[in-house]
CSV table of N, CA and C in Angstrom, one decimal:
chain,number,residue,atom,x,y,z
A,1,UNK,N,23.9,-15.0,-8.6
A,1,UNK,CA,24.4,-15.1,-7.2
A,1,UNK,C,23.4,-14.4,-6.3
A,2,UNK,N,23.5,-14.8,-5.0
A,2,UNK,CA,22.5,-14.4,-4.0
A,2,UNK,C,22.6,-12.9,-3.8
A,3,UNK,N,23.8,-12.3,-3.9
A,3,UNK,CA,23.9,-10.8,-3.7
A,3,UNK,C,23.2,-10.1,-4.8
A,4,UNK,N,23.4,-10.5,-6.0
A,4,UNK,CA,22.7,-9.8,-7.1
A,4,UNK,C,21.2,-10.0,-7.0
A,5,UNK,N,20.7,-11.2,-6.7
A,5,UNK,CA,19.3,-11.4,-6.5
A,5,UNK,C,18.7,-10.5,-5.5
A,6,UNK,N,19.4,-10.4,-4.3
A,6,UNK,CA,18.9,-9.5,-3.3
A,6,UNK,C,18.8,-8.0,-3.7
A,7,UNK,N,19.9,-7.6,-4.4
A,7,UNK,CA,19.9,-6.2,-4.9
A,7,UNK,C,18.8,-5.9,-5.9
A,8,UNK,N,18.5,-6.9,-6.8
A,8,UNK,CA,17.6,-6.7,-7.9
A,8,UNK,C,16.1,-6.8,-7.4
A,9,UNK,N,15.9,-7.7,-6.4
A,9,UNK,CA,14.5,-8.0,-6.0
A,9,UNK,C,14.1,-7.3,-4.7
A,10,UNK,N,15.1,-7.1,-3.8
A,10,UNK,CA,14.8,-6.6,-2.4
A,10,UNK,C,13.6,-7.3,-1.8
A,11,UNK,N,13.6,-8.7,-2.0
A,11,UNK,CA,12.5,-9.5,-1.4
A,11,UNK,C,12.5,-9.5,0.1
A,12,UNK,N,11.3,-9.3,0.7
A,12,UNK,CA,11.2,-9.5,2.1
A,12,UNK,C,9.9,-10.4,2.3
A,13,UNK,N,9.8,-10.9,3.5
A,13,UNK,CA,8.6,-11.8,3.8
A,13,UNK,C,8.0,-11.6,5.1
A,14,UNK,N,7.1,-10.6,5.2
A,14,UNK,CA,6.4,-10.4,6.5
A,14,UNK,C,5.4,-11.6,6.7
A,15,UNK,N,5.4,-12.2,7.8
A,15,UNK,CA,4.6,-13.3,8.1
A,15,UNK,C,3.9,-13.3,9.4
A,16,UNK,N,3.4,-14.4,9.8
A,16,UNK,CA,2.7,-14.5,11.1
A,16,UNK,C,3.3,-15.6,12.0
A,17,UNK,N,3.2,-15.4,13.3
A,17,UNK,CA,3.5,-16.4,14.2
A,17,UNK,C,2.5,-16.4,15.3
A,18,UNK,N,2.1,-17.6,15.8
A,18,UNK,CA,1.1,-17.6,16.9
A,18,UNK,C,-0.3,-17.6,16.5
A,19,UNK,N,-0.7,-18.0,15.3
A,19,UNK,CA,-2.1,-18.0,14.9
A,19,UNK,C,-3.0,-18.7,15.8
A,20,UNK,N,-2.7,-20.0,16.1
A,20,UNK,CA,-3.5,-20.8,17.0
A,20,UNK,C,-3.5,-20.2,18.4
A,21,UNK,N,-2.4,-19.7,18.8
A,21,UNK,CA,-2.3,-19.0,20.2
A,21,UNK,C,-3.3,-17.8,20.2
A,22,UNK,N,-3.3,-17.0,19.2
A,22,UNK,CA,-4.3,-15.9,19.1
A,22,UNK,C,-5.7,-16.4,19.2
A,23,UNK,N,-6.0,-17.4,18.5
A,23,UNK,CA,-7.4,-17.9,18.5
A,23,UNK,C,-7.8,-18.4,19.9
A,24,UNK,N,-6.9,-19.2,20.5
A,24,UNK,CA,-7.1,-19.7,21.8
A,24,UNK,C,-7.2,-18.6,22.9
A,25,UNK,N,-6.3,-17.7,22.8
A,25,UNK,CA,-6.4,-16.6,23.8
A,25,UNK,C,-7.7,-15.8,23.7
A,26,UNK,N,-8.3,-15.8,22.5
A,26,UNK,CA,-9.6,-15.1,22.4
A,26,UNK,C,-10.8,-16.1,22.4
A,27,UNK,N,-10.5,-17.4,22.7
A,27,UNK,CA,-11.5,-18.4,22.8
A,27,UNK,C,-12.3,-18.6,21.5
A,28,UNK,N,-11.6,-18.6,20.4
A,28,UNK,CA,-12.2,-18.8,19.1
A,28,UNK,C,-11.7,-20.2,18.6
A,29,UNK,N,-12.6,-21.1,18.4
A,29,UNK,CA,-12.2,-22.4,17.8
A,29,UNK,C,-11.6,-22.3,16.4
A,30,UNK,N,-10.6,-23.1,16.2
A,30,UNK,CA,-9.9,-23.1,14.9
A,30,UNK,C,-10.9,-23.3,13.8
A,31,UNK,N,-11.8,-24.3,14.0
A,31,UNK,CA,-12.9,-24.6,13.1
A,31,UNK,C,-14.1,-23.8,13.3
A,32,UNK,N,-14.0,-22.5,13.0
A,32,UNK,CA,-15.2,-21.6,13.2
A,32,UNK,C,-15.2,-20.5,12.1
A,33,UNK,N,-16.4,-20.0,11.9
A,33,UNK,CA,-16.5,-18.8,11.0
A,33,UNK,C,-15.7,-17.6,11.6
A,34,UNK,N,-15.6,-17.5,12.9
A,34,UNK,CA,-14.8,-16.4,13.5
A,34,UNK,C,-13.4,-16.5,13.1
A,35,UNK,N,-12.8,-17.7,13.1
A,35,UNK,CA,-11.4,-17.9,12.7
A,35,UNK,C,-11.2,-17.5,11.3
A,36,UNK,N,-12.1,-17.9,10.4
A,36,UNK,CA,-12.0,-17.5,9.0
A,36,UNK,C,-12.1,-16.0,8.8
A,37,UNK,N,-13.0,-15.3,9.6
A,37,UNK,CA,-13.1,-13.9,9.5
A,37,UNK,C,-11.9,-13.2,10.0
A,38,UNK,N,-11.3,-13.7,11.1
A,38,UNK,CA,-10.0,-13.1,11.6
A,38,UNK,C,-8.9,-13.3,10.6
A,39,UNK,N,-8.9,-14.5,10.0
A,39,UNK,CA,-7.8,-14.8,9.0
A,39,UNK,C,-7.8,-13.8,7.9
A,40,UNK,N,-9.0,-13.5,7.3
A,40,UNK,CA,-9.1,-12.5,6.3
A,40,UNK,C,-8.8,-11.1,6.7
A,41,UNK,N,-9.3,-10.7,7.8
A,41,UNK,CA,-9.1,-9.3,8.3
A,41,UNK,C,-7.6,-9.1,8.6
A,42,UNK,N,-7.0,-10.0,9.3
A,42,UNK,CA,-5.6,-9.8,9.7
A,42,UNK,C,-4.7,-9.9,8.6
A,43,UNK,N,-4.8,-10.8,7.7
A,43,UNK,CA,-3.9,-10.9,6.6
A,43,UNK,C,-4.1,-9.9,5.5
A,44,UNK,N,-5.3,-9.4,5.4
A,44,UNK,CA,-5.6,-8.3,4.5
A,44,UNK,C,-5.0,-7.0,5.0
A,45,UNK,N,-5.1,-6.8,6.3
A,45,UNK,CA,-4.5,-5.6,6.9
A,45,UNK,C,-2.9,-5.7,6.8
A,46,UNK,N,-2.4,-6.9,7.1
A,46,UNK,CA,-0.9,-7.0,6.9
A,46,UNK,C,-0.5,-6.7,5.5
A,47,UNK,N,-1.2,-7.2,4.5
A,47,UNK,CA,-0.8,-6.9,3.1
A,47,UNK,C,-0.9,-5.4,2.8
A,48,UNK,N,-2.0,-4.8,3.2
A,48,UNK,CA,-2.2,-3.3,3.0
A,48,UNK,C,-1.0,-2.6,3.6
A,49,UNK,N,-0.6,-2.9,4.8
A,49,UNK,CA,0.5,-2.2,5.5
A,49,UNK,C,1.8,-2.4,4.8
A,50,UNK,N,2.0,-3.7,4.4
A,50,UNK,CA,3.3,-4.1,3.7
A,50,UNK,C,3.4,-3.3,2.4
A,51,UNK,N,2.3,-3.3,1.6
A,51,UNK,CA,2.3,-2.6,0.3
A,51,UNK,C,2.5,-1.1,0.5
A,52,UNK,N,1.9,-0.5,1.5
A,52,UNK,CA,2.2,0.9,1.8
A,52,UNK,C,3.6,1.1,2.2
A,53,UNK,N,4.2,0.3,3.0
A,53,UNK,CA,5.6,0.4,3.4
A,53,UNK,C,6.5,0.3,2.2
A,54,UNK,N,6.3,-0.6,1.3
A,54,UNK,CA,7.2,-0.8,0.2
A,54,UNK,C,7.1,0.4,-0.8
A,55,UNK,N,5.9,1.0,-0.9
A,55,UNK,CA,5.8,2.3,-1.7
A,55,UNK,C,6.6,3.4,-1.0
A,56,UNK,N,6.5,3.5,0.3
A,56,UNK,CA,7.2,4.6,1.0
A,56,UNK,C,8.7,4.4,0.9
A,57,UNK,N,9.1,3.2,1.0
A,57,UNK,CA,10.6,2.9,0.9
A,57,UNK,C,11.1,3.1,-0.5
A,58,UNK,N,10.3,2.9,-1.5
A,58,UNK,CA,10.7,3.2,-2.9
A,58,UNK,C,10.9,4.7,-3.1
A,59,UNK,N,10.0,5.5,-2.4
A,59,UNK,CA,10.2,7.0,-2.5
A,59,UNK,C,11.5,7.4,-1.8
A,60,UNK,N,11.8,6.8,-0.7
A,60,UNK,CA,13.0,7.2,0.1
A,60,UNK,C,14.2,6.7,-0.6
A,61,UNK,N,14.3,5.4,-0.9
A,61,UNK,CA,15.5,4.7,-1.3
A,61,UNK,C,15.6,4.4,-2.8
A,62,UNK,N,14.5,4.6,-3.5
A,62,UNK,CA,14.4,4.3,-4.9
A,62,UNK,C,14.0,2.9,-5.2
A,63,UNK,N,13.6,2.7,-6.4
A,63,UNK,CA,13.2,1.3,-6.9
A,63,UNK,C,14.4,0.5,-7.3
A,64,UNK,N,14.4,-0.8,-7.0
A,64,UNK,CA,15.5,-1.6,-7.5
A,64,UNK,C,15.3,-1.8,-9.0
A,65,UNK,N,16.3,-2.2,-9.7
A,65,UNK,CA,16.4,-2.4,-11.1
A,65,UNK,C,15.2,-3.2,-11.7
A,66,UNK,N,14.8,-4.2,-11.1
A,66,UNK,CA,13.7,-5.1,-11.5
A,66,UNK,C,12.4,-4.4,-11.4
A,67,UNK,N,12.2,-3.5,-10.5
A,67,UNK,CA,10.9,-2.9,-10.2
A,67,UNK,C,10.8,-1.5,-10.7
A,68,UNK,N,11.7,-1.0,-11.6
A,68,UNK,CA,11.6,0.4,-12.1
A,68,UNK,C,10.2,0.6,-12.7
A,69,UNK,N,9.6,1.7,-12.3
A,69,UNK,CA,8.3,2.0,-12.8
A,69,UNK,C,7.1,1.5,-12.1
A,70,UNK,N,7.3,0.6,-11.1
A,70,UNK,CA,6.2,0.0,-10.3
A,70,UNK,C,6.0,0.8,-9.0
A,71,UNK,N,6.8,1.7,-8.6
A,71,UNK,CA,6.7,2.4,-7.3
A,71,UNK,C,6.8,1.5,-6.1
A,72,UNK,N,7.6,0.4,-6.2
A,72,UNK,CA,7.8,-0.5,-5.1
A,72,UNK,C,9.3,-0.7,-4.8
A,73,UNK,N,9.6,-0.9,-3.6
A,73,UNK,CA,11.0,-1.2,-3.2
A,73,UNK,C,11.3,-2.7,-3.1
A,74,UNK,N,10.2,-3.5,-2.9
A,74,UNK,CA,10.4,-4.9,-2.7
A,74,UNK,C,9.5,-5.7,-3.7
A,75,UNK,N,10.1,-6.8,-4.3
A,75,UNK,CA,9.4,-7.6,-5.2
A,75,UNK,C,8.4,-8.5,-4.5
A,76,UNK,N,8.7,-8.9,-3.3
A,76,UNK,CA,7.7,-9.6,-2.5
A,76,UNK,C,7.7,-9.0,-1.1
A,77,UNK,N,6.5,-9.0,-0.4
A,77,UNK,CA,6.4,-8.4,0.9
A,77,UNK,C,5.9,-9.4,1.9
A,78,UNK,N,5.2,-10.4,1.5
A,78,UNK,CA,4.6,-11.4,2.4
A,78,UNK,C,5.1,-12.8,2.2
A,79,UNK,N,5.1,-13.6,3.3
A,79,UNK,CA,5.5,-15.0,3.2
A,79,UNK,C,4.9,-15.8,4.4
A,80,UNK,N,4.8,-17.0,4.2
A,80,UNK,CA,4.4,-17.9,5.4
A,80,UNK,C,5.7,-18.7,5.7
A,81,UNK,N,6.3,-18.3,6.8
A,81,UNK,CA,7.6,-18.9,7.2
A,81,UNK,C,7.4,-19.8,8.3
A,82,UNK,N,8.3,-20.8,8.4
A,82,UNK,CA,8.3,-21.6,9.6
A,82,UNK,C,8.9,-20.8,10.8
A,83,UNK,N,8.2,-20.9,12.0
A,83,UNK,CA,8.6,-20.1,13.1
A,83,UNK,C,8.7,-21.0,14.4
A,84,UNK,N,9.0,-22.3,14.2
A,84,UNK,CA,9.0,-23.2,15.3
A,84,UNK,C,10.0,-22.7,16.4
A,85,UNK,N,11.2,-22.4,16.1
A,85,UNK,CA,12.2,-22.0,17.1
A,85,UNK,C,11.8,-20.7,17.7
A,86,UNK,N,11.4,-19.7,16.9
A,86,UNK,CA,11.1,-18.4,17.4
A,86,UNK,C,9.9,-18.5,18.3
A,87,UNK,N,8.9,-19.3,18.0
A,87,UNK,CA,7.7,-19.4,18.8
A,87,UNK,C,8.0,-20.0,20.2
A,88,UNK,N,8.9,-20.9,20.2
A,88,UNK,CA,9.3,-21.5,21.5
A,88,UNK,C,10.0,-20.5,22.4
A,89,UNK,N,10.9,-19.7,21.8
A,89,UNK,CA,11.7,-18.7,22.5
A,89,UNK,C,10.8,-17.5,23.0
A,90,UNK,N,9.8,-17.2,22.1
A,90,UNK,CA,9.0,-16.0,22.4
A,90,UNK,C,7.7,-16.4,23.2
A,91,UNK,N,7.8,-17.1,24.3
A,91,UNK,CA,6.7,-17.3,25.1
A,91,UNK,C,5.7,-18.5,24.7
A,92,UNK,N,6.3,-19.5,24.0
A,92,UNK,CA,5.5,-20.6,23.7
A,92,UNK,C,4.3,-20.3,22.8
A,93,UNK,N,4.4,-19.4,21.9
A,93,UNK,CA,3.4,-19.2,20.9
A,93,UNK,C,3.3,-20.4,19.9
A,94,UNK,N,2.2,-20.6,19.3
A,94,UNK,CA,2.1,-21.6,18.3
A,94,UNK,C,2.9,-21.2,17.1
A,95,UNK,N,3.5,-22.2,16.5
A,95,UNK,CA,4.4,-21.9,15.3
A,95,UNK,C,3.6,-21.4,14.1
A,96,UNK,N,4.0,-20.3,13.5
A,96,UNK,CA,3.4,-19.8,12.3
A,96,UNK,C,1.9,-19.8,12.3
A,97,UNK,N,1.3,-20.4,11.3
A,97,UNK,CA,-0.1,-20.5,11.1
A,97,UNK,C,-0.6,-21.9,11.4
A,98,UNK,N,0.2,-22.7,12.0
A,98,UNK,CA,-0.1,-24.1,12.3
A,98,UNK,C,-0.9,-24.2,13.6
A,99,UNK,N,-1.8,-25.2,13.7
A,99,UNK,CA,-2.4,-25.5,15.0
A,99,UNK,C,-1.4,-26.2,15.9
A,100,UNK,N,-1.6,-26.1,17.2
A,100,UNK,CA,-0.8,-26.8,18.2
A,100,UNK,C,-0.9,-28.3,17.9
A,101,UNK,N,0.2,-29.0,18.1
A,101,UNK,CA,0.2,-30.4,18.0
A,101,UNK,C,-0.3,-31.1,19.2
A,102,UNK,N,-0.2,-30.4,20.4
A,102,UNK,CA,-0.6,-31.0,21.7
A,102,UNK,C,-0.8,-29.9,22.7
A,103,UNK,N,-1.6,-30.1,23.7
A,103,UNK,CA,-1.7,-29.2,24.8
A,103,UNK,C,-0.8,-29.4,25.9
A,104,UNK,N,0.0,-30.6,25.8
A,104,UNK,CA,0.9,-31.0,26.9
A,104,UNK,C,2.0,-31.8,26.2
A,105,UNK,N,3.2,-31.4,26.2
A,105,UNK,CA,4.3,-32.1,25.5
A,105,UNK,C,5.6,-31.8,26.0
A,106,UNK,N,6.6,-32.6,25.6
A,106,UNK,CA,8.0,-32.5,26.0
A,106,UNK,C,8.7,-31.8,24.9
A,107,UNK,N,9.3,-30.7,25.2
A,107,UNK,CA,10.1,-29.9,24.2
A,107,UNK,C,11.5,-30.2,24.3
A,108,UNK,N,12.1,-30.7,23.2
A,108,UNK,CA,13.6,-31.0,23.2
A,108,UNK,C,14.3,-29.8,22.8
A,109,UNK,N,14.9,-29.0,23.7
A,109,UNK,CA,15.7,-27.8,23.3
A,109,UNK,C,17.2,-28.1,23.6
A,110,UNK,N,18.0,-27.2,23.2
A,110,UNK,CA,19.5,-27.4,23.3
A,110,UNK,C,19.9,-27.5,24.8
A,111,UNK,N,19.2,-27.0,25.7
A,111,UNK,CA,19.5,-27.1,27.1
A,111,UNK,C,18.9,-28.3,27.8
A,112,UNK,N,18.2,-29.1,27.1
A,112,UNK,CA,17.5,-30.3,27.6
A,112,UNK,C,16.1,-30.4,27.3
A,113,UNK,N,15.4,-31.3,27.8
A,113,UNK,CA,14.0,-31.5,27.6
A,113,UNK,C,13.1,-30.8,28.7
A,114,UNK,N,12.1,-30.2,28.2
A,114,UNK,CA,11.2,-29.4,29.1
A,114,UNK,C,9.8,-29.8,28.9
A,115,UNK,N,9.0,-29.9,29.9
A,115,UNK,CA,7.5,-30.2,29.8
A,115,UNK,C,6.9,-28.8,29.5
A,116,UNK,N,6.0,-28.8,28.5
A,116,UNK,CA,5.3,-27.6,28.1
A,116,UNK,C,3.8,-27.8,28.2
A,117,UNK,N,3.1,-26.9,28.9
A,117,UNK,CA,1.7,-27.0,29.0
A,117,UNK,C,1.1,-25.8,28.2
A,118,UNK,N,0.1,-26.0,27.5
A,118,UNK,CA,-0.6,-24.8,26.8
A,118,UNK,C,-1.0,-23.8,27.8
A,119,UNK,N,-0.4,-22.6,27.7
A,119,UNK,CA,-0.7,-21.6,28.8
A,119,UNK,C,-2.1,-21.1,28.8
A,120,UNK,N,-2.8,-21.1,27.6
A,120,UNK,CA,-4.2,-20.7,27.6
A,120,UNK,C,-5.1,-21.7,28.2
A,121,UNK,N,-4.8,-23.0,27.9
A,121,UNK,CA,-5.6,-24.0,28.6
A,121,UNK,C,-5.3,-24.0,30.1
A,122,UNK,N,-4.1,-23.8,30.5
A,122,UNK,CA,-3.7,-23.8,31.9
A,122,UNK,C,-4.5,-22.7,32.6
A,123,UNK,N,-4.6,-21.5,32.0
A,123,UNK,CA,-5.4,-20.4,32.6
A,123,UNK,C,-6.9,-20.8,32.8
A,124,UNK,N,-7.4,-21.5,31.7
A,124,UNK,CA,-8.8,-21.9,31.8
A,124,UNK,C,-9.0,-23.0,32.9
A,125,UNK,N,-8.1,-23.9,33.0
A,125,UNK,CA,-8.2,-24.9,34.0
A,125,UNK,C,-8.0,-24.3,35.4
A,126,UNK,N,-7.2,-23.3,35.6
A,126,UNK,CA,-7.0,-22.6,36.9
A,126,UNK,C,-8.4,-22.0,37.3
A,127,UNK,N,-9.0,-21.3,36.3
A,127,UNK,CA,-10.3,-20.7,36.6
A,127,UNK,C,-11.4,-21.7,37.0
A,128,UNK,N,-11.3,-22.9,36.5
A,128,UNK,CA,-12.3,-23.9,36.8
A,128,UNK,C,-11.8,-24.8,38.0
A,129,UNK,N,-10.7,-24.5,38.6
A,129,UNK,CA,-10.2,-25.3,39.7
A,129,UNK,C,-9.7,-26.7,39.2
A,130,UNK,N,-9.3,-26.8,38.0
A,130,UNK,CA,-8.9,-28.1,37.4
A,130,UNK,C,-7.4,-28.2,37.1
A,131,UNK,N,-6.6,-27.2,37.4
A,131,UNK,CA,-5.2,-27.2,37.1
A,131,UNK,C,-4.4,-28.0,38.2
A,132,UNK,N,-4.4,-29.3,38.0
A,132,UNK,CA,-3.8,-30.2,38.9
A,132,UNK,C,-3.1,-31.4,38.1
A,133,UNK,N,-2.3,-32.1,38.8
A,133,UNK,CA,-1.5,-33.2,38.2
A,133,UNK,C,-2.5,-34.3,37.6
A,134,UNK,N,-3.6,-34.6,38.2
A,134,UNK,CA,-4.5,-35.6,37.7
A,134,UNK,C,-5.1,-35.1,36.3
A,135,UNK,N,-5.4,-33.9,36.2
A,135,UNK,CA,-6.0,-33.3,35.0
A,135,UNK,C,-4.9,-33.4,33.9
A,136,UNK,N,-3.7,-32.9,34.2
A,136,UNK,CA,-2.6,-32.9,33.2
A,136,UNK,C,-2.2,-34.3,32.8
A,137,UNK,N,-2.2,-35.3,33.7
A,137,UNK,CA,-1.9,-36.7,33.4
A,137,UNK,C,-3.0,-37.2,32.4
A,138,UNK,N,-4.2,-36.9,32.6
A,138,UNK,CA,-5.3,-37.3,31.7
A,138,UNK,C,-5.1,-36.7,30.3
A,139,UNK,N,-4.6,-35.5,30.3
A,139,UNK,CA,-4.4,-34.8,29.0
A,139,UNK,C,-3.2,-35.5,28.3
A,140,UNK,N,-2.1,-35.8,29.1
A,140,UNK,CA,-1.0,-36.5,28.5
A,140,UNK,C,-1.4,-37.9,28.0
A,141,UNK,N,-2.1,-38.7,28.8
A,141,UNK,CA,-2.5,-40.0,28.4
A,141,UNK,C,-3.5,-40.0,27.1
A,142,UNK,N,-4.0,-38.8,26.8
A,142,UNK,CA,-4.9,-38.7,25.6
A,142,UNK,C,-4.2,-37.9,24.5
A,143,UNK,N,-2.8,-38.1,24.5
A,143,UNK,CA,-2.0,-37.5,23.4
A,143,UNK,C,-2.2,-36.0,23.3
A,144,UNK,N,-2.3,-35.3,24.5
A,144,UNK,CA,-2.4,-33.8,24.5
A,144,UNK,C,-3.8,-33.3,24.2
A,145,UNK,N,-4.8,-34.2,24.1
A,145,UNK,CA,-6.2,-33.7,23.8
A,145,UNK,C,-7.0,-33.5,25.1
A,146,UNK,N,-8.0,-32.6,24.9
A,146,UNK,CA,-8.9,-32.4,26.0
A,146,UNK,C,-10.3,-32.9,25.7
A,147,UNK,N,-10.4,-33.7,24.6
A,147,UNK,CA,-11.7,-34.2,24.1
A,147,UNK,C,-12.4,-35.1,25.2
A,148,UNK,N,-11.6,-35.7,26.1
A,148,UNK,CA,-12.2,-36.6,27.1
A,148,UNK,C,-12.7,-35.8,28.3
A,149,UNK,N,-12.4,-34.5,28.4
A,149,UNK,CA,-12.7,-33.7,29.6
A,149,UNK,C,-14.1,-33.2,29.6
A,150,UNK,N,-15.0,-33.9,30.2
A,150,UNK,CA,-16.4,-33.4,30.2
A,150,UNK,C,-16.7,-32.3,31.2
A,151,UNK,N,-15.6,-31.9,32.0
A,151,UNK,CA,-15.7,-30.7,32.8
A,151,UNK,C,-15.7,-29.4,32.0
A,152,UNK,N,-15.2,-29.5,30.8
A,152,UNK,CA,-15.1,-28.4,29.8
A,152,UNK,C,-16.4,-28.4,29.0
A,153,UNK,N,-16.8,-27.2,28.6
A,153,UNK,CA,-17.9,-27.1,27.7
A,153,UNK,C,-17.5,-27.5,26.3
A,154,UNK,N,-18.5,-27.8,25.4
A,154,UNK,CA,-18.2,-28.2,24.0
A,154,UNK,C,-17.4,-27.1,23.4
A,155,UNK,N,-17.7,-25.8,23.6
A,155,UNK,CA,-17.0,-24.7,23.1
A,155,UNK,C,-15.5,-24.7,23.5
A,156,UNK,N,-15.3,-24.9,24.8
A,156,UNK,CA,-14.0,-24.9,25.3
A,156,UNK,C,-13.2,-26.1,24.7
A,157,UNK,N,-13.8,-27.2,24.6
A,157,UNK,CA,-13.1,-28.4,24.0
A,157,UNK,C,-12.8,-28.1,22.5
A,158,UNK,N,-13.6,-27.4,21.8
A,158,UNK,CA,-13.4,-27.0,20.4
A,158,UNK,C,-12.2,-26.0,20.3
A,159,UNK,N,-12.1,-25.1,21.3
A,159,UNK,CA,-11.0,-24.1,21.2
A,159,UNK,C,-9.7,-24.8,21.4
A,160,UNK,N,-9.6,-25.8,22.2
A,160,UNK,CA,-8.4,-26.5,22.5
A,160,UNK,C,-8.1,-27.8,21.8
A,161,UNK,N,-8.8,-27.9,20.6
A,161,UNK,CA,-8.5,-29.1,19.7
A,161,UNK,C,-7.0,-29.0,19.3
A,162,UNK,N,-6.4,-30.1,19.0
A,162,UNK,CA,-5.0,-30.2,18.5
A,162,UNK,C,-5.1,-30.5,17.0
A,163,UNK,N,-3.9,-30.4,16.4
A,163,UNK,CA,-3.9,-30.6,14.9
A,163,UNK,C,-4.5,-31.9,14.4
A,164,UNK,N,-4.4,-32.9,15.2
A,164,UNK,CA,-5.0,-34.2,14.8
A,164,UNK,C,-6.5,-34.2,14.9
A,165,UNK,N,-7.1,-33.3,15.7
A,165,UNK,CA,-8.5,-33.2,15.8
A,165,UNK,C,-9.2,-32.2,14.9
A,166,UNK,N,-8.4,-31.3,14.3
A,166,UNK,CA,-8.9,-30.3,13.5
A,166,UNK,C,-9.0,-30.8,12.0
A,167,UNK,N,-10.1,-30.5,11.4
A,167,UNK,CA,-10.3,-31.0,10.0
A,167,UNK,C,-9.2,-30.4,9.1
A,168,UNK,N,-8.6,-31.2,8.3
A,168,UNK,CA,-7.6,-30.8,7.3
A,168,UNK,C,-8.3,-29.8,6.3
A,169,UNK,N,-9.5,-30.1,6.0
A,169,UNK,CA,-10.3,-29.2,5.1
A,169,UNK,C,-10.3,-27.8,5.7
A,170,UNK,N,-10.5,-27.6,7.0
A,170,UNK,CA,-10.5,-26.3,7.6
A,170,UNK,C,-9.2,-25.6,7.4
A,171,UNK,N,-8.1,-26.3,7.6
A,171,UNK,CA,-6.8,-25.8,7.5
A,171,UNK,C,-6.6,-25.3,6.0
A,172,UNK,N,-7.0,-26.1,5.1
A,172,UNK,CA,-6.9,-25.7,3.7
A,172,UNK,C,-7.8,-24.5,3.4
A,173,UNK,N,-9.0,-24.5,3.9
A,173,UNK,CA,-9.9,-23.3,3.7
A,173,UNK,C,-9.3,-22.0,4.2
A,174,UNK,N,-8.7,-22.1,5.4
A,174,UNK,CA,-8.1,-20.9,5.9
A,174,UNK,C,-6.8,-20.5,5.1
A,175,UNK,N,-6.1,-21.5,4.6
A,175,UNK,CA,-5.0,-21.2,3.7
A,175,UNK,C,-5.4,-20.5,2.5
A,176,UNK,N,-6.5,-20.9,1.9
A,176,UNK,CA,-7.0,-20.3,0.7
A,176,UNK,C,-7.5,-18.9,0.9
A,177,UNK,N,-8.0,-18.6,2.1
A,177,UNK,CA,-8.4,-17.2,2.4
A,177,UNK,C,-7.1,-16.3,2.5
A,178,UNK,N,-6.1,-16.8,3.2
A,178,UNK,CA,-4.8,-16.1,3.4
A,178,UNK,C,-4.1,-15.9,2.1
A,179,UNK,N,-4.1,-16.9,1.2
A,179,UNK,CA,-3.3,-17.0,0.0
A,179,UNK,C,-3.4,-15.7,-0.9
A,180,UNK,N,-4.6,-15.2,-1.0
A,180,UNK,CA,-4.7,-14.0,-1.9
A,180,UNK,C,-3.9,-12.8,-1.3
A,181,UNK,N,-3.6,-12.8,-0.1
A,181,UNK,CA,-2.8,-11.7,0.5
A,181,UNK,C,-1.3,-11.9,0.7
A,182,UNK,N,-0.9,-13.2,0.5
A,182,UNK,CA,0.5,-13.5,0.7
A,182,UNK,C,1.3,-13.4,-0.6
């Protein structure tokens, strides 16, 4: 039963939300060495902190039956969880470790449909004097992509690629880097 499992394992799952948002806020293309380096550094740090916390909790509250002798309070400490609803509520961050599906989209929420614009792209367009209806209409007509926007540099277009434009191999490579820490 679930109650017994919870008592025996004390499983928790620290994860991430807003990975693509983090990269875009820092103008790091998803398909870059910098993204891979941040993946490793962030998830390694999260794992170290989670392991330290479970050891401290074991000292305070004791080890559960399954973990006697391991010096740990929790059987698992990391997870990759879906955070789609949470990311929408918490300031339109990208869900979990996923790339954004679009830079301009309609979000169907319980209170109705809302138009969402990528806030990091919006800030860049404001800087360049391009935050206007014509620009956003062009983005909408290109399925949320900015690949057609020659007013942006190659680097800027790379930063704001959507999941359809990002190499699936890149997504797998980043997952393989993260996996050793999850």
